[in-house]
PDB file of C-alpha atoms and ligand atoms in Angstrom:
ATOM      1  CA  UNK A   1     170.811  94.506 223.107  1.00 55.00           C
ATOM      2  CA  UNK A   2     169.090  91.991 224.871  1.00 68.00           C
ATOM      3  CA  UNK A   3     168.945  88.431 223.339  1.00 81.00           C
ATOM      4  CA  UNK A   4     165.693  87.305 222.742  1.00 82.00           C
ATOM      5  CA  UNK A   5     165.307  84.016 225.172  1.00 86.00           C
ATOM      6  CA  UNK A   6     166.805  86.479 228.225  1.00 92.00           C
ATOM      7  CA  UNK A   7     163.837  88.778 227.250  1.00 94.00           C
ATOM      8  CA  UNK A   8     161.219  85.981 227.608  1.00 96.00           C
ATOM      9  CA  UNK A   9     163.231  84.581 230.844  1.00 95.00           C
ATOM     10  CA  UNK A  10     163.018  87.834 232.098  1.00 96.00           C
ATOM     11  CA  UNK A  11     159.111  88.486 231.461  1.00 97.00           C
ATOM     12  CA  UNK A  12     158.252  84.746 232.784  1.00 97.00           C
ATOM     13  CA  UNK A  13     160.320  85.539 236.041  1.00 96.00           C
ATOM     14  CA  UNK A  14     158.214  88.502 236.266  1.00 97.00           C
ATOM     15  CA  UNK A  15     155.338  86.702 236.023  1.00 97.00           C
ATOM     16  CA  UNK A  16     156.010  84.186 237.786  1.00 96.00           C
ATOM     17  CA  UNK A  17     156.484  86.466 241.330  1.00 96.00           C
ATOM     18  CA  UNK A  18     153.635  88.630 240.304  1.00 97.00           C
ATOM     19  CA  UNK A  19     150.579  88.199 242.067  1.00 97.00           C
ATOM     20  CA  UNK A  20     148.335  91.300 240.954  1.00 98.00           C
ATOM     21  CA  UNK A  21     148.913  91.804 237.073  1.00 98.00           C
ATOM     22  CA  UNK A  22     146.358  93.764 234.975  1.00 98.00           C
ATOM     23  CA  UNK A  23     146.917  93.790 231.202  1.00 98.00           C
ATOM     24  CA  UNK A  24     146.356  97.267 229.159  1.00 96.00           C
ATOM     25  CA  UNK A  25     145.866  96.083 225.679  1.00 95.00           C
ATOM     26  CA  UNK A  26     145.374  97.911 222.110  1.00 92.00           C
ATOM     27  CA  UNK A  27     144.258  97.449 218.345  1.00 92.00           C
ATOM     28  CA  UNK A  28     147.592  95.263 218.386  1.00 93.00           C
ATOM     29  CA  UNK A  29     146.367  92.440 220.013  1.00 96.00           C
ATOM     30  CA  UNK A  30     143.150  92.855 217.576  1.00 96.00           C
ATOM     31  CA  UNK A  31     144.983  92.418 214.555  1.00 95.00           C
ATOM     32  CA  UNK A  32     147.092  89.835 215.530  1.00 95.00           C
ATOM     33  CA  UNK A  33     143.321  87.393 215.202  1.00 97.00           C
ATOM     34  CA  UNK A  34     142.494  89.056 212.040  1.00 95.00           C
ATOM     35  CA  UNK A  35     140.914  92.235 212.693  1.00 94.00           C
ATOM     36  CA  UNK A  36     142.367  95.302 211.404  1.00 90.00           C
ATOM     37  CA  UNK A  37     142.479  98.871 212.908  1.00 88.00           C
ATOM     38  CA  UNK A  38     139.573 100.408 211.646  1.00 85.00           C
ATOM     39  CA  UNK A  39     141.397 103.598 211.413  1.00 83.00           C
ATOM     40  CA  UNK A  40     143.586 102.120 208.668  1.00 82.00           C
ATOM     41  CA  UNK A  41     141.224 101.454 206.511  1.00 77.00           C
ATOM     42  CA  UNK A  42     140.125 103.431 203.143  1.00 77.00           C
ATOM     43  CA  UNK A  43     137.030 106.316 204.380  1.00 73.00           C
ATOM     44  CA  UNK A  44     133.742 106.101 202.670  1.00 74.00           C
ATOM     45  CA  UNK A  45     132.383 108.665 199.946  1.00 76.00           C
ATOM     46  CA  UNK A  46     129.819 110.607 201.399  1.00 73.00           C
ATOM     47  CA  UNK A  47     126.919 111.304 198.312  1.00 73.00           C
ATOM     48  CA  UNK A  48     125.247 113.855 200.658  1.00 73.00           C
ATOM     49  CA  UNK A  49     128.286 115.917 201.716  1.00 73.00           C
ATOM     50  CA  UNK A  50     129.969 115.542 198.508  1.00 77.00           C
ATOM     51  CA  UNK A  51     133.587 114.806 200.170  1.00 78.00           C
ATOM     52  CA  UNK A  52     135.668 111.676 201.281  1.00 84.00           C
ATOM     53  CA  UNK A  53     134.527 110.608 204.894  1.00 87.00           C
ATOM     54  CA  UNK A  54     137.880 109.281 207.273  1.00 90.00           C
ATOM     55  CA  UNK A  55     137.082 106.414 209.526  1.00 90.00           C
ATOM     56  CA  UNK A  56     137.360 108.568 212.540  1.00 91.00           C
ATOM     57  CA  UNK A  57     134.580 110.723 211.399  1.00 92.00           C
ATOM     58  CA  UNK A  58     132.460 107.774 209.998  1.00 92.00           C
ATOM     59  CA  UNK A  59     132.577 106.343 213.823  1.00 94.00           C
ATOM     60  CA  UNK A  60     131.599 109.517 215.276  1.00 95.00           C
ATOM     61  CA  UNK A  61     128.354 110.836 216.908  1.00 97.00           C
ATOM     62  CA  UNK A  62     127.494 113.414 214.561  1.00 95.00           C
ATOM     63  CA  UNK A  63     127.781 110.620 212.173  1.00 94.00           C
ATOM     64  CA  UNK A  64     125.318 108.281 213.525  1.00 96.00           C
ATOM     65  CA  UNK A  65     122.895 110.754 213.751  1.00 96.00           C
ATOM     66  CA  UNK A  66     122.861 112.932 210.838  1.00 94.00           C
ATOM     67  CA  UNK A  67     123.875 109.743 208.275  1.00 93.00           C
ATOM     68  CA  UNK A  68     123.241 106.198 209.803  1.00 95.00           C
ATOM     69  CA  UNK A  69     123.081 104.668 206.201  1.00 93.00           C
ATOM     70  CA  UNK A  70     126.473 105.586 206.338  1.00 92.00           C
ATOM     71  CA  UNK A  71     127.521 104.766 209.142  1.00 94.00           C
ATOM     72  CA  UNK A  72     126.147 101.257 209.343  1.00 96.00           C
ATOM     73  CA  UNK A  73     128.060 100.501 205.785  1.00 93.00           C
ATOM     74  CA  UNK A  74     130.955 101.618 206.982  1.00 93.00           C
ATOM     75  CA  UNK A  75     130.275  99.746 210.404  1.00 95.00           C
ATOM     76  CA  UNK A  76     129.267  97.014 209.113  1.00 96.00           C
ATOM     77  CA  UNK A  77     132.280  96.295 206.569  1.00 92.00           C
ATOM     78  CA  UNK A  78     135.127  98.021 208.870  1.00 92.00           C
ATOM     79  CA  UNK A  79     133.945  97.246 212.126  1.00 95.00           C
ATOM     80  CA  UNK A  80     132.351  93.535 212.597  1.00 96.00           C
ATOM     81  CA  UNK A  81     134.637  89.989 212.360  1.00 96.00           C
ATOM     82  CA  UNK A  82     132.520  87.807 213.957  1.00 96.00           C
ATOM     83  CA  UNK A  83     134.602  85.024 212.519  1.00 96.00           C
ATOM     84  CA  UNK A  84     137.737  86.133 213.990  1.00 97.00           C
ATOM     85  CA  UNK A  85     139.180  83.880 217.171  1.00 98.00           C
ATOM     86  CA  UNK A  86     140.745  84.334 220.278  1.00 98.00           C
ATOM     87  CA  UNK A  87     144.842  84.356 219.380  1.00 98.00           C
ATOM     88  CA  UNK A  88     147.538  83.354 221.737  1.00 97.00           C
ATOM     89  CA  UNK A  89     147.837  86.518 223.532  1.00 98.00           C
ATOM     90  CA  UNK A  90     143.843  86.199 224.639  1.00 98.00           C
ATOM     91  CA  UNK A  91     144.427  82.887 225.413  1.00 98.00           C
ATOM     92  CA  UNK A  92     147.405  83.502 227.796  1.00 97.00           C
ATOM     93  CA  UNK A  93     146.115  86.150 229.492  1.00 98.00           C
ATOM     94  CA  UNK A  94     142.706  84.052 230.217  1.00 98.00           C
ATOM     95  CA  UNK A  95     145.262  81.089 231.598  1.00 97.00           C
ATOM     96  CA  UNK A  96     147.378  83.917 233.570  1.00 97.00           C
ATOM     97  CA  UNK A  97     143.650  85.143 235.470  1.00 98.00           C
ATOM     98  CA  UNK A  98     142.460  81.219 236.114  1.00 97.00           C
ATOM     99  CA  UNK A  99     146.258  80.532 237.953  1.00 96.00           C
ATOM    100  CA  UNK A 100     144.899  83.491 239.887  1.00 97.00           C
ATOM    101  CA  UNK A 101     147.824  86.193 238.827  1.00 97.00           C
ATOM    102  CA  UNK A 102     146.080  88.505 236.590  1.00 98.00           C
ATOM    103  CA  UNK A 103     143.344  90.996 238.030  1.00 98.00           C
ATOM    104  CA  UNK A 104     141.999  92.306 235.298  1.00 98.00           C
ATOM    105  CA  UNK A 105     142.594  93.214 231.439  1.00 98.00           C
ATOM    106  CA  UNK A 106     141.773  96.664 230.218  1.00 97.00           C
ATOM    107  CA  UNK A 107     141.249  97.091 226.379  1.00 96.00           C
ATOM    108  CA  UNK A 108     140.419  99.098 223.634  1.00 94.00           C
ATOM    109  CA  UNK A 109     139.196  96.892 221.691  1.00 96.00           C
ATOM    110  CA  UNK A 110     135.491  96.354 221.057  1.00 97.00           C
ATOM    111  CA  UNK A 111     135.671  92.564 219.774  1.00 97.00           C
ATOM    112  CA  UNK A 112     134.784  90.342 223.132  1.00 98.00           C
ATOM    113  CA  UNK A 113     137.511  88.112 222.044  1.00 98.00           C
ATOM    114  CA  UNK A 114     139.246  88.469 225.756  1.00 98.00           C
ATOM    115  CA  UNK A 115     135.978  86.890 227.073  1.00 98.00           C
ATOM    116  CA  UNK A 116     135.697  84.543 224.150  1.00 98.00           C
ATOM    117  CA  UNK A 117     139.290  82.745 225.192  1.00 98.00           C
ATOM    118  CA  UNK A 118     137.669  82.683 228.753  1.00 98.00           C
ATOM    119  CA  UNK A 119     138.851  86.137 230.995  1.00 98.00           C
ATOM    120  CA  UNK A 120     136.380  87.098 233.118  1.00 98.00           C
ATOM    121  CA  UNK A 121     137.367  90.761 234.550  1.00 98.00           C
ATOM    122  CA  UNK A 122     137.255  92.933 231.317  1.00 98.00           C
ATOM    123  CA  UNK A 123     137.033  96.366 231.463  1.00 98.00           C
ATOM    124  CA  UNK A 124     136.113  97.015 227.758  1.00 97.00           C
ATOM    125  CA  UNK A 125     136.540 100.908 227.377  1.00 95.00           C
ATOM    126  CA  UNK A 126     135.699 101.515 224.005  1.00 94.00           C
ATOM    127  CA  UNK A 127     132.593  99.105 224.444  1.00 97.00           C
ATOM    128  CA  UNK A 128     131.270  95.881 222.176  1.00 98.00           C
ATOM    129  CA  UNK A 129     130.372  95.016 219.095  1.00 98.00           C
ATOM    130  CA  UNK A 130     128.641  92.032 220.521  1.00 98.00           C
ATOM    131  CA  UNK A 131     126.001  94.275 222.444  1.00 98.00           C
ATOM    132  CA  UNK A 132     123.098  96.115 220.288  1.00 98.00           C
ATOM    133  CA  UNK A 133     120.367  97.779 221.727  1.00 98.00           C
ATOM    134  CA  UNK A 134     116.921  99.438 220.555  1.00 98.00           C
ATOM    135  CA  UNK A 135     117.294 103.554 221.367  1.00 97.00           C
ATOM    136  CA  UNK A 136     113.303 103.902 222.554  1.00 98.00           C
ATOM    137  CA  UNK A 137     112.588  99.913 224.054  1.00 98.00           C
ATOM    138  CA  UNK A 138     116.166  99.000 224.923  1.00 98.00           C
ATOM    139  CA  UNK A 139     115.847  95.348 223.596  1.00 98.00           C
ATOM    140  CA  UNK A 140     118.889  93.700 223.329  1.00 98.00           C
ATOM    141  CA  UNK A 141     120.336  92.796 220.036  1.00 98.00           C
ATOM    142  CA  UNK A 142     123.254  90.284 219.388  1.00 98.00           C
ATOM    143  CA  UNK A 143     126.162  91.180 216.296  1.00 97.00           C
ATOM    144  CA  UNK A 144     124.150  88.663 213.740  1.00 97.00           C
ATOM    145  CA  UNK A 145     120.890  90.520 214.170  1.00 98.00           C
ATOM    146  CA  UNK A 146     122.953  94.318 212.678  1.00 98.00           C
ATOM    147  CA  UNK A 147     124.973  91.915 210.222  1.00 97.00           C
ATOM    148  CA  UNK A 148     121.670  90.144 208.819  1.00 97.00           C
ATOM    149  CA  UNK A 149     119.995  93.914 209.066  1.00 97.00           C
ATOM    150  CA  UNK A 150     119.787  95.809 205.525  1.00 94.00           C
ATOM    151  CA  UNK A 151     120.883  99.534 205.955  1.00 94.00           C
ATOM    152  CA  UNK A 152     119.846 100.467 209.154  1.00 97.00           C
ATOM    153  CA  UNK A 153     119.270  97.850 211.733  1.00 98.00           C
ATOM    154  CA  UNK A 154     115.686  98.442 213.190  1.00 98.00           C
ATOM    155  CA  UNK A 155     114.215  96.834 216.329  1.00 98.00           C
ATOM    156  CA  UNK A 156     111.544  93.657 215.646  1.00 97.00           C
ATOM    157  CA  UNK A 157     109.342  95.380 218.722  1.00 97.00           C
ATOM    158  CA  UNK A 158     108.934  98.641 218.246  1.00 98.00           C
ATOM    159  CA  UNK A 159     110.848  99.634 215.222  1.00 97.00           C
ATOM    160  CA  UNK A 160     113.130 101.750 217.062  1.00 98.00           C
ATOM    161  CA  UNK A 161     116.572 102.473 215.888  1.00 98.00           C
ATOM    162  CA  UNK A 162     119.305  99.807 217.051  1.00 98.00           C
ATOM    163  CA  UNK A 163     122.178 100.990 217.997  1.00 98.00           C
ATOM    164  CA  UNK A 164     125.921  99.265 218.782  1.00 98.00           C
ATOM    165  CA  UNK A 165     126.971  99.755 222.348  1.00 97.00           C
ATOM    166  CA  UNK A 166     130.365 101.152 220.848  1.00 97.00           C
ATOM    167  CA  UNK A 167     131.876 104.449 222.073  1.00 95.00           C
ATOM    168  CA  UNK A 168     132.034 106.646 219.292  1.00 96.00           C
ATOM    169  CA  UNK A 169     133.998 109.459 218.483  1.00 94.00           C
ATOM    170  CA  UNK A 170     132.553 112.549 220.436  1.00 93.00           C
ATOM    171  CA  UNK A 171     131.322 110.139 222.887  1.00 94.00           C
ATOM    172  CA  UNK A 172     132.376 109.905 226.366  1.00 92.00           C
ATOM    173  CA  UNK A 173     133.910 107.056 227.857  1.00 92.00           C
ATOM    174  CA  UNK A 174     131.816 104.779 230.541  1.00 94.00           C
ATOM    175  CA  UNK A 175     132.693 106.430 234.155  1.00 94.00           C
ATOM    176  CA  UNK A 176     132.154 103.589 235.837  1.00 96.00           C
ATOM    177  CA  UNK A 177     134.248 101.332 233.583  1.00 96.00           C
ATOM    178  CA  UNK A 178     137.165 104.016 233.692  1.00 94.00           C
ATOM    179  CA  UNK A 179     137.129 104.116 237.642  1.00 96.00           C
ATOM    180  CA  UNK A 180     137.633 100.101 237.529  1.00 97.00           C
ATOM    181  CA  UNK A 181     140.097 100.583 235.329  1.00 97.00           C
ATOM    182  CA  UNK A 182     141.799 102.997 237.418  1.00 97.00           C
ATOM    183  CA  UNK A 183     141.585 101.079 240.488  1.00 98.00           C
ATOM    184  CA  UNK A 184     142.901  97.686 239.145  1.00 98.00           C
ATOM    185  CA  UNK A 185     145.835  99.626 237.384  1.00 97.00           C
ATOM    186  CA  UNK A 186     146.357 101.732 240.406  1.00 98.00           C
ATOM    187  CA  UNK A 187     146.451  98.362 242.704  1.00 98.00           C
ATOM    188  CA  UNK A 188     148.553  95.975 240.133  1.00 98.00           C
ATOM    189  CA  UNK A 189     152.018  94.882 240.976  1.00 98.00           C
ATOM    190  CA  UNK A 190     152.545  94.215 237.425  1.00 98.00           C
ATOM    191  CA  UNK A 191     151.310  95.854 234.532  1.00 97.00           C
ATOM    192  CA  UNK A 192     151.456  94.914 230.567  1.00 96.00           C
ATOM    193  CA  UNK A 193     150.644  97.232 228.040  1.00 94.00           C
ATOM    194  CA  UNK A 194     150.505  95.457 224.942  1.00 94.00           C
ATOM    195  CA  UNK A 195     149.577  96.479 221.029  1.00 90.00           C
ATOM    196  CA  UNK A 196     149.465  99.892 221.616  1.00 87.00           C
ATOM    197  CA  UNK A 197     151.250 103.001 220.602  1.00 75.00           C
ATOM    198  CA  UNK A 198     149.635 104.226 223.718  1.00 73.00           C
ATOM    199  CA  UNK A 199     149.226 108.007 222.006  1.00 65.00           C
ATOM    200  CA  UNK A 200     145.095 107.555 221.880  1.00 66.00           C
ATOM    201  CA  UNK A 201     143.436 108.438 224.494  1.00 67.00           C
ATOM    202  CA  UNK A 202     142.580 107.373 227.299  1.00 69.00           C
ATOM    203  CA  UNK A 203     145.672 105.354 227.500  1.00 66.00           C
ATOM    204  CA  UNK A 204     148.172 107.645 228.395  1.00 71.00           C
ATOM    205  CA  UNK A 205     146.354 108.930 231.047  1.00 86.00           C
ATOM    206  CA  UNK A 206     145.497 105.829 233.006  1.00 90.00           C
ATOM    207  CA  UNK A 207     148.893 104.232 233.249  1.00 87.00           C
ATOM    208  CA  UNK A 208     149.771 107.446 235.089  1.00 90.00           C
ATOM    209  CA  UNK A 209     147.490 105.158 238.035  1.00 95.00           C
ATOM    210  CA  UNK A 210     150.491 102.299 237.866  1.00 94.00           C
ATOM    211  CA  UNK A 211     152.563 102.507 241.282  1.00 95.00           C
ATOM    212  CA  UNK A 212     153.713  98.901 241.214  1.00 97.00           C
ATOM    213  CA  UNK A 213     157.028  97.337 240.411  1.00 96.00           C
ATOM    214  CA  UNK A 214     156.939  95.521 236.752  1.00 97.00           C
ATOM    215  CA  UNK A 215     156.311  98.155 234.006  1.00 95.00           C
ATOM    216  CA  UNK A 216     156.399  95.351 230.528  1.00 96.00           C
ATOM    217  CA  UNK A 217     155.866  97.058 227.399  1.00 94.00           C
ATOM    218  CA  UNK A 218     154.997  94.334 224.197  1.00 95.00           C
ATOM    219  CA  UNK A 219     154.696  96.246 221.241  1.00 91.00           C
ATOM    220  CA  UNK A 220     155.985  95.731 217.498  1.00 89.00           C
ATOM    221  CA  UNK A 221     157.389  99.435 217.425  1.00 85.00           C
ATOM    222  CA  UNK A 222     158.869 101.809 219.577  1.00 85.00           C
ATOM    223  CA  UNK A 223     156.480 103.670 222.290  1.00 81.00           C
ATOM    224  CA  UNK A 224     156.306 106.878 224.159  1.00 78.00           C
ATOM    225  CA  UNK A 225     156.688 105.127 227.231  1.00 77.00           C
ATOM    226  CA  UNK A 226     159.629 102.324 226.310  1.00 83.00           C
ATOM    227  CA  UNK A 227     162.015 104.356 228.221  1.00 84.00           C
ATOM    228  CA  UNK A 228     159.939 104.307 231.340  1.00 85.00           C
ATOM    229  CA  UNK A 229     159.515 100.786 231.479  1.00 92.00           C
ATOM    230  CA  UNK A 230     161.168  97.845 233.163  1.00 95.00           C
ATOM    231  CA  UNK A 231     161.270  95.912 230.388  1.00 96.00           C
ATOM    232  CA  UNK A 232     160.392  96.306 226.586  1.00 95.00           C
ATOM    233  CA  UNK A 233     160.051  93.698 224.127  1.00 95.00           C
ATOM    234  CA  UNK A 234     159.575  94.341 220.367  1.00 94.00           C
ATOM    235  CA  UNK A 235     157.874  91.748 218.979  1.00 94.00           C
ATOM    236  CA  UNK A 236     154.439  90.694 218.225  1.00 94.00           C
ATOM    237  CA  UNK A 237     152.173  90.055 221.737  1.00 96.00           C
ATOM    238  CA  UNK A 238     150.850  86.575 220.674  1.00 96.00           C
ATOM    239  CA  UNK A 239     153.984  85.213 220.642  1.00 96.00           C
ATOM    240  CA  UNK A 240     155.760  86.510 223.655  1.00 97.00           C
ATOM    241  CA  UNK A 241     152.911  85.557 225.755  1.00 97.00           C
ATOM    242  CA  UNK A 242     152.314  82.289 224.555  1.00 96.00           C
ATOM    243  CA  UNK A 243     156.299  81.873 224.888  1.00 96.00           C
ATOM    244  CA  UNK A 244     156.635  83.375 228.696  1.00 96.00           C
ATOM    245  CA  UNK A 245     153.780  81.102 229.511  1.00 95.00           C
ATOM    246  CA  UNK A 246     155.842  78.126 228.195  1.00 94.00           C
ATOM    247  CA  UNK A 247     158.601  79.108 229.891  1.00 92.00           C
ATOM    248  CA  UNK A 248     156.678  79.385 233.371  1.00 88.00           C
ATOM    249  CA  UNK A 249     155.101  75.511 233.138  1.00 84.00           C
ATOM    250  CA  UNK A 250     158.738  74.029 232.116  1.00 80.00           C
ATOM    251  CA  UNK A 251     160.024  75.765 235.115  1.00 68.00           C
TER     252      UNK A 251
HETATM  253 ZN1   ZN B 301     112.603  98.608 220.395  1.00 73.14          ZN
END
């Protein structure tokens, strides 16, 4: 068993020669500002179907269509922090990308919280919360205009229906955000996967791409992939970063 400073040492030498990193992140580093996995929270009662809705299926196409009251209450409560902050693990991946080491971060989360601690290449999967737009006039709508909405947010031009630009389940993923994901991954020297079990898909499948030499794992439990990696810490991602980058400046 590795002691902990080695661990950091280890992931700030890493660092430190790296000079292509990209940075594969998960709900983890979500919940570490305050926002929890929407999939662990409580489903909705549904009046129409007469049964107990799971967040999965309140998030998914069918949903949106057939029951946006629904949907947007669950969205709405589950879904939207627009108080929540950048936490250390943003905020030393945005420092790692202006000292010109890290590429690009990939996530899964749908929060804009990587761009709100300043990273500029982020290949958002799963889409943002921060980005609304009318289905027939495609106005653009900002996460204050669905919050202040009652029931279903409608657009102020044409009173179209507004909808997040959020993947939901049943939806597919953004080809030309998955082929820049693939490429960056496919390119890095380095790659981080943090906060994520990596079992949900797409994640597996794209770290598949990674041919470099600096597999780093930061999650708070055991992964599928720990015993593929070059290094694996358990611990939460905030505060390894934020303690690698300290490391790197005093050296
Ligand atoms: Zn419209």
């Amino acid at each position: 068993m590795k002691e902990r400073m080695d661990e950091i040492r280890e992931l700030a030498e890493i660092l430190k020669k790296s000079e292509n990193i990209v940075f594969f992140g998960g709900a983890g580093v979500s919940t570490e500002s305050g926002i929890p996995d929407f999939r662990s929270a409580d489903g909705l009662w549904n009046e129409k179907l007469k049964i107990k809705c799971t967040p999965e299926q309140l998030v998914s196409h069918t949903f949106y269509m057939k029951y946006p009251e629904e949907f947007f209450e669950f969205y709405k409560s589950k879904l939207l922090y627009p108080d929540a902050k950048p936490n250390d693990a943003h905020k030393a991946l945005a420092r790692l990308e202006q000292m010109g080491k890290l590429k690009a971060v990939v996530t899964q989360n749908i929060d804009g919280l990587h761009q709100a601690a300043g990273s500029q290449t982020v290949y958002e999967l799963h889409g943002s919360v921060l980005r609304n737009y009318c289905e027939k006039c495609h106005k653009f709508f900002d996460e204050k205009y669905i919050l202040d909405s009652e029931g279903i947010p409608i657009c102020d031009e044409c009173g179209g229906r507004v909808k997040p630009d959020v993947v939901l389940y049943e939806e597919g993923l953004d080809q030309d955000i998955i082929n820049a994901s693939v490429r960056a991954i496919a390119a890095a020297d380095t790659l981080i996967i943090g906060g994520t079990s990596l079992v949900v898909y797409p994640a597996a499948g794209l770290v598949e791409y990674f041919r470099g030499d600096n597999l780093v794992l930061i999650n708070k439990s055991v992964t599928s992939e720990d015993r593929n990696a070059d290094l694996v810490i358990h611990d939460s991602i905030g505060r390894v970063l934020s303690e690698a980058m300290q490391y790197i400046i005093s050296i």
